[in-house]
Short mmCIF file of C-alpha atoms in Angstrom, two decimals:
data_model
loop_
_atom_site.label_atom_id
_atom_site.label_comp_id
_atom_site.label_asym_id
_atom_site.label_seq_id
_atom_site.Cartn_x
_atom_site.Cartn_y
_atom_site.Cartn_z
CA MET A 1 -17.42 28.76 8.12
CA ASP A 2 -20.84 27.58 6.88
CA ARG A 3 -21.84 24.71 4.65
CA GLY A 4 -21.58 26.63 1.54
CA ILE A 5 -17.99 27.69 2.30
CA LEU A 6 -17.04 24.05 2.94
CA MET A 7 -18.47 23.00 -0.37
CA ALA A 8 -16.41 25.69 -1.98
CA THR A 9 -13.05 24.23 -0.69
CA THR A 10 -11.46 23.79 -3.99
CA ALA A 11 -7.70 24.33 -3.37
CA PRO A 12 -5.74 21.94 -5.52
CA VAL A 13 -4.19 18.99 -3.68
CA SER A 14 -0.70 20.06 -4.48
CA THR A 15 -1.40 23.52 -2.98
CA ALA A 16 -2.86 22.07 0.16
CA LEU A 17 -0.01 19.56 0.45
CA ALA A 18 2.63 22.16 0.05
CA GLY A 19 2.44 23.37 3.65
CA ALA A 20 1.42 20.01 5.18
CA GLN A 21 3.92 17.63 3.66
CA GLY A 22 6.09 16.06 6.40
CA SER A 23 3.65 16.99 9.19
CA SER A 24 1.42 14.62 11.09
CA ASP A 25 -2.31 15.02 10.88
CA ALA A 26 -2.32 16.20 14.46
CA GLU A 27 0.23 18.91 13.59
CA VAL A 28 -1.83 19.87 10.59
CA MET A 29 -4.92 20.12 12.79
CA LEU A 30 -3.06 22.39 15.30
CA ARG A 31 -2.39 24.71 12.26
CA VAL A 32 -6.11 24.66 11.53
CA LYS A 33 -6.58 25.68 15.16
CA ALA A 34 -4.23 28.59 14.60
CA GLY A 35 -6.20 29.74 11.58
CA ASP A 36 -4.47 28.05 8.63
CA GLN A 37 -7.19 27.54 6.05
CA PRO A 38 -5.04 25.54 3.50
CA ALA A 39 -4.30 23.10 6.36
CA PHE A 40 -8.01 22.49 6.84
CA ASP A 41 -8.37 22.02 2.98
CA TYR A 42 -5.65 19.42 3.17
CA LEU A 43 -7.44 17.40 5.85
CA VAL A 44 -10.75 17.62 3.93
CA GLN A 45 -9.12 16.37 0.71
CA LYS A 46 -7.23 13.59 2.58
CA TYR A 47 -10.26 12.21 4.61
CA ARG A 48 -13.22 13.04 2.50
CA ARG A 49 -13.40 9.75 0.64
CA PRO A 50 -12.79 7.54 3.61
CA LEU A 51 -15.46 9.47 5.58
CA VAL A 52 -17.95 9.21 2.69
CA SER A 53 -17.34 5.43 2.54
CA PHE A 54 -17.77 5.10 6.29
CA MET A 55 -20.95 7.01 6.33
CA TYR A 56 -22.20 5.19 3.23
CA ARG A 57 -22.04 1.92 5.02
CA MET A 58 -23.97 3.39 7.92
CA ALA A 59 -26.62 5.25 5.96
CA ARG A 60 -26.67 3.18 2.75
CA ASN A 61 -27.55 6.30 0.70
CA ALA A 62 -24.86 8.15 -1.35
CA ALA A 63 -26.43 11.60 -1.02
CA VAL A 64 -26.90 11.23 2.74
CA ALA A 65 -23.22 9.89 3.09
CA GLU A 66 -21.97 13.00 1.45
CA ASP A 67 -24.09 15.23 3.73
CA LEU A 68 -22.94 13.42 6.83
CA ALA A 69 -19.29 13.47 5.81
CA GLN A 70 -19.66 17.26 5.23
CA GLU A 71 -21.19 17.62 8.63
CA VAL A 72 -18.22 15.83 10.14
CA PHE A 73 -15.83 18.36 8.67
CA LEU A 74 -18.11 21.26 9.82
CA ARG A 75 -17.92 19.88 13.32
CA VAL A 76 -14.14 19.48 13.06
CA TYR A 77 -13.79 23.12 11.92
CA ARG A 78 -16.19 24.39 14.69
CA SER A 79 -14.22 22.47 17.34
CA ARG A 80 -10.80 23.55 16.10
CA GLU A 81 -10.22 25.95 19.01
CA SER A 82 -10.73 23.18 21.52
CA TYR A 83 -8.64 20.57 19.68
CA GLU A 84 -5.72 19.02 21.65
CA ALA A 85 -3.21 16.69 20.02
CA SER A 86 -3.38 14.17 22.89
CA ALA A 87 -4.67 11.38 20.58
CA LYS A 88 -4.26 10.50 16.84
CA PHE A 89 -6.21 12.94 14.69
CA THR A 90 -8.01 9.98 13.04
CA THR A 91 -9.22 8.88 16.43
CA TRP A 92 -10.77 12.23 17.12
CA LEU A 93 -12.12 12.48 13.52
CA TYR A 94 -13.84 8.98 13.64
CA ARG A 95 -15.23 9.59 17.12
CA ILE A 96 -17.05 12.67 15.69
CA ALA A 97 -18.14 10.61 12.66
CA THR A 98 -19.22 7.70 14.79
CA ASN A 99 -21.42 9.75 17.06
CA LEU A 100 -22.99 11.52 14.10
CA ALA A 101 -23.59 8.18 12.25
CA VAL A 102 -25.17 6.57 15.39
CA ASN A 103 -27.38 9.61 15.94
CA HIS A 104 -28.48 9.53 12.28
CA ALA A 105 -29.22 5.75 12.37
CA ARG A 106 -31.32 6.23 15.53
CA ASP A 107 -33.25 9.12 14.05
CA THR A 108 -34.00 7.54 10.77
CA ARG A 109 -34.43 3.87 11.73
CA HIS A 110 -38.15 3.93 10.70
CA ALA A 111 -37.51 5.63 7.32
CA ARG A 112 -34.88 3.39 5.70
CA PRO A 113 -35.30 2.26 2.15
CA GLU A 114 -36.03 -1.32 1.45
CA VAL A 115 -33.71 -1.45 -1.68
CA VAL A 116 -30.21 -0.59 -0.71
CA VAL A 117 -26.59 -1.25 -1.76
CA SER A 118 -24.75 -3.98 0.06
CA LEU A 119 -21.77 -3.39 2.34
CA ASP A 120 -19.75 -5.59 -0.12
CA GLU A 121 -20.80 -3.90 -3.46
CA HIS A 122 -18.63 -1.58 -5.41
CA ASP A 123 -17.97 1.59 -3.40
CA GLU A 124 -18.21 4.70 -5.50
CA ALA A 125 -16.44 6.73 -2.88
CA THR A 126 -13.24 4.57 -2.76
CA GLY A 127 -13.38 2.89 -6.12
CA MET A 128 -12.92 -0.52 -4.46
CA THR A 129 -14.86 -3.65 -4.69
CA MET A 130 -14.57 -5.83 -1.69
CA ASP A 131 -15.02 -9.46 -2.73
CA LEU A 132 -16.48 -9.55 -6.20
CA ALA A 133 -14.76 -11.72 -8.80
CA ASP A 134 -13.52 -10.09 -12.11
CA GLY A 135 -15.00 -10.89 -15.52
CA GLU A 136 -18.34 -11.06 -17.20
CA ILE A 137 -21.30 -12.65 -15.29
CA THR A 138 -24.62 -13.74 -16.53
CA ALA A 139 -27.91 -12.19 -15.36
CA GLU A 140 -28.59 -15.21 -13.15
CA GLN A 141 -25.18 -14.94 -11.52
CA ALA A 142 -25.70 -11.25 -11.01
CA MET A 143 -29.08 -11.85 -9.33
CA LEU A 144 -27.55 -14.63 -7.07
CA ARG A 145 -24.73 -12.40 -6.20
CA ARG A 146 -27.03 -9.52 -5.34
CA GLU A 147 -29.13 -11.79 -3.09
CA ARG A 148 -26.02 -13.06 -1.36
CA LEU A 149 -24.64 -9.49 -0.84
CA MET A 150 -27.95 -8.26 0.52
CA GLY A 151 -28.13 -11.18 2.88
CA ILE A 152 -24.66 -10.47 4.20
CA ARG A 153 -25.52 -6.80 4.64
CA ARG A 154 -28.57 -7.70 6.63
CA LYS A 155 -26.55 -9.99 8.98
CA VAL A 156 -23.90 -7.38 9.55
CA GLU A 157 -26.60 -4.70 10.28
CA ALA A 158 -28.36 -7.06 12.72
CA LEU A 159 -25.27 -7.11 14.97
CA PRO A 160 -25.32 -5.09 18.14
CA GLN A 161 -24.52 -1.49 17.32
CA ARG A 162 -20.96 -1.47 18.76
CA GLN A 163 -20.14 -4.82 17.01
CA MET A 164 -21.35 -3.52 13.78
CA LEU A 165 -19.35 -0.28 14.15
CA ALA A 166 -16.29 -2.26 14.95
CA VAL A 167 -16.62 -4.56 12.02
CA ILE A 168 -17.01 -1.59 9.65
CA MET A 169 -14.00 0.17 10.99
CA HIS A 170 -11.91 -3.01 11.02
CA LYS A 171 -12.92 -4.48 7.68
CA TYR A 172 -13.74 -1.57 5.58
CA GLN A 173 -11.67 1.37 7.11
CA GLN A 174 -8.74 -0.84 7.82
CA MET A 175 -8.33 0.45 11.30
CA ASP A 176 -6.38 -1.58 13.80
CA TYR A 177 -7.59 -2.69 17.27
CA ARG A 178 -6.01 0.22 19.04
CA GLN A 179 -7.58 2.86 16.69
CA ILE A 180 -10.99 1.21 17.03
CA ALA A 181 -10.57 0.91 20.85
CA GLU A 182 -9.80 4.72 21.03
CA VAL A 183 -12.80 5.61 18.81
CA LEU A 184 -15.30 3.40 20.82
CA GLU A 185 -13.55 4.48 24.10
CA LEU A 186 -12.89 0.81 24.99
CA SER A 187 -9.76 -1.07 26.16
CA GLU A 188 -7.91 -2.79 23.37
CA SER A 189 -8.68 -6.25 24.89
CA ALA A 190 -12.35 -5.35 24.94
CA THR A 191 -12.23 -4.27 21.41
CA LYS A 192 -10.66 -7.59 20.44
CA SER A 193 -13.40 -9.47 22.23
CA LEU A 194 -16.05 -7.25 20.64
CA LEU A 195 -14.70 -8.10 17.12
CA PHE A 196 -14.15 -11.76 17.88
CA ARG A 197 -17.83 -12.08 19.02
CA ALA A 198 -18.95 -10.16 15.94
CA TYR A 199 -17.03 -12.32 13.47
CA GLU A 200 -18.11 -15.53 15.23
CA THR A 201 -21.71 -14.52 14.95
CA LEU A 202 -21.20 -13.61 11.26
CA ARG A 203 -19.36 -16.94 10.60
CA GLU A 204 -22.26 -18.93 12.08
CA GLN A 205 -24.98 -16.91 10.36
CA LEU A 206 -23.32 -16.59 6.96
CA ARG A 207 -22.77 -20.33 6.38
CA GLU A 208 -25.65 -20.46 4.03
CA PHE A 209 -23.79 -17.86 1.77
CA ILE A 210 -20.44 -19.76 1.73
#
């Protein structure tokens, strides 16, 4: 399977779900390993938006996020024969995504745009807005909000890399301590400490925005 074939994965959700309903993601991935293409389509449809959202928060560019998410699925497909259901599928998936995101951040750290969208702004991939109030706002309010969100984004990005990854997975991907620990290959207690330090740092540094 190449990139073009992945982009052409257009089986309706109902068709892909027909054979996967009632199965765990690990079981579905084992079917992919056995050569079941609709099972792979199901996983792509289920996890595309969460992965694009995750990658967007790392790359801060919608087109790049789409490309990175697509690359994750390509790696999943290429690794299908070595897959073992010894851990949750999402753990395996996000480990691949995290490694790819970290490598991309390292390779492009000198070529990032100055004007970017905040971690807390409206997410086109998920349709969610994290903490913005409803209703009409004035141009001045919009400008102040934009400055606040960009300030928050910079503080999050200034965290040590593992802390930043843990915060993104915990706050934005709604992953629990155990899942984050497995993705980052840490103990659960170490993960809790990592997040505690990250949130303490953010609370201290974000007082000016509260």
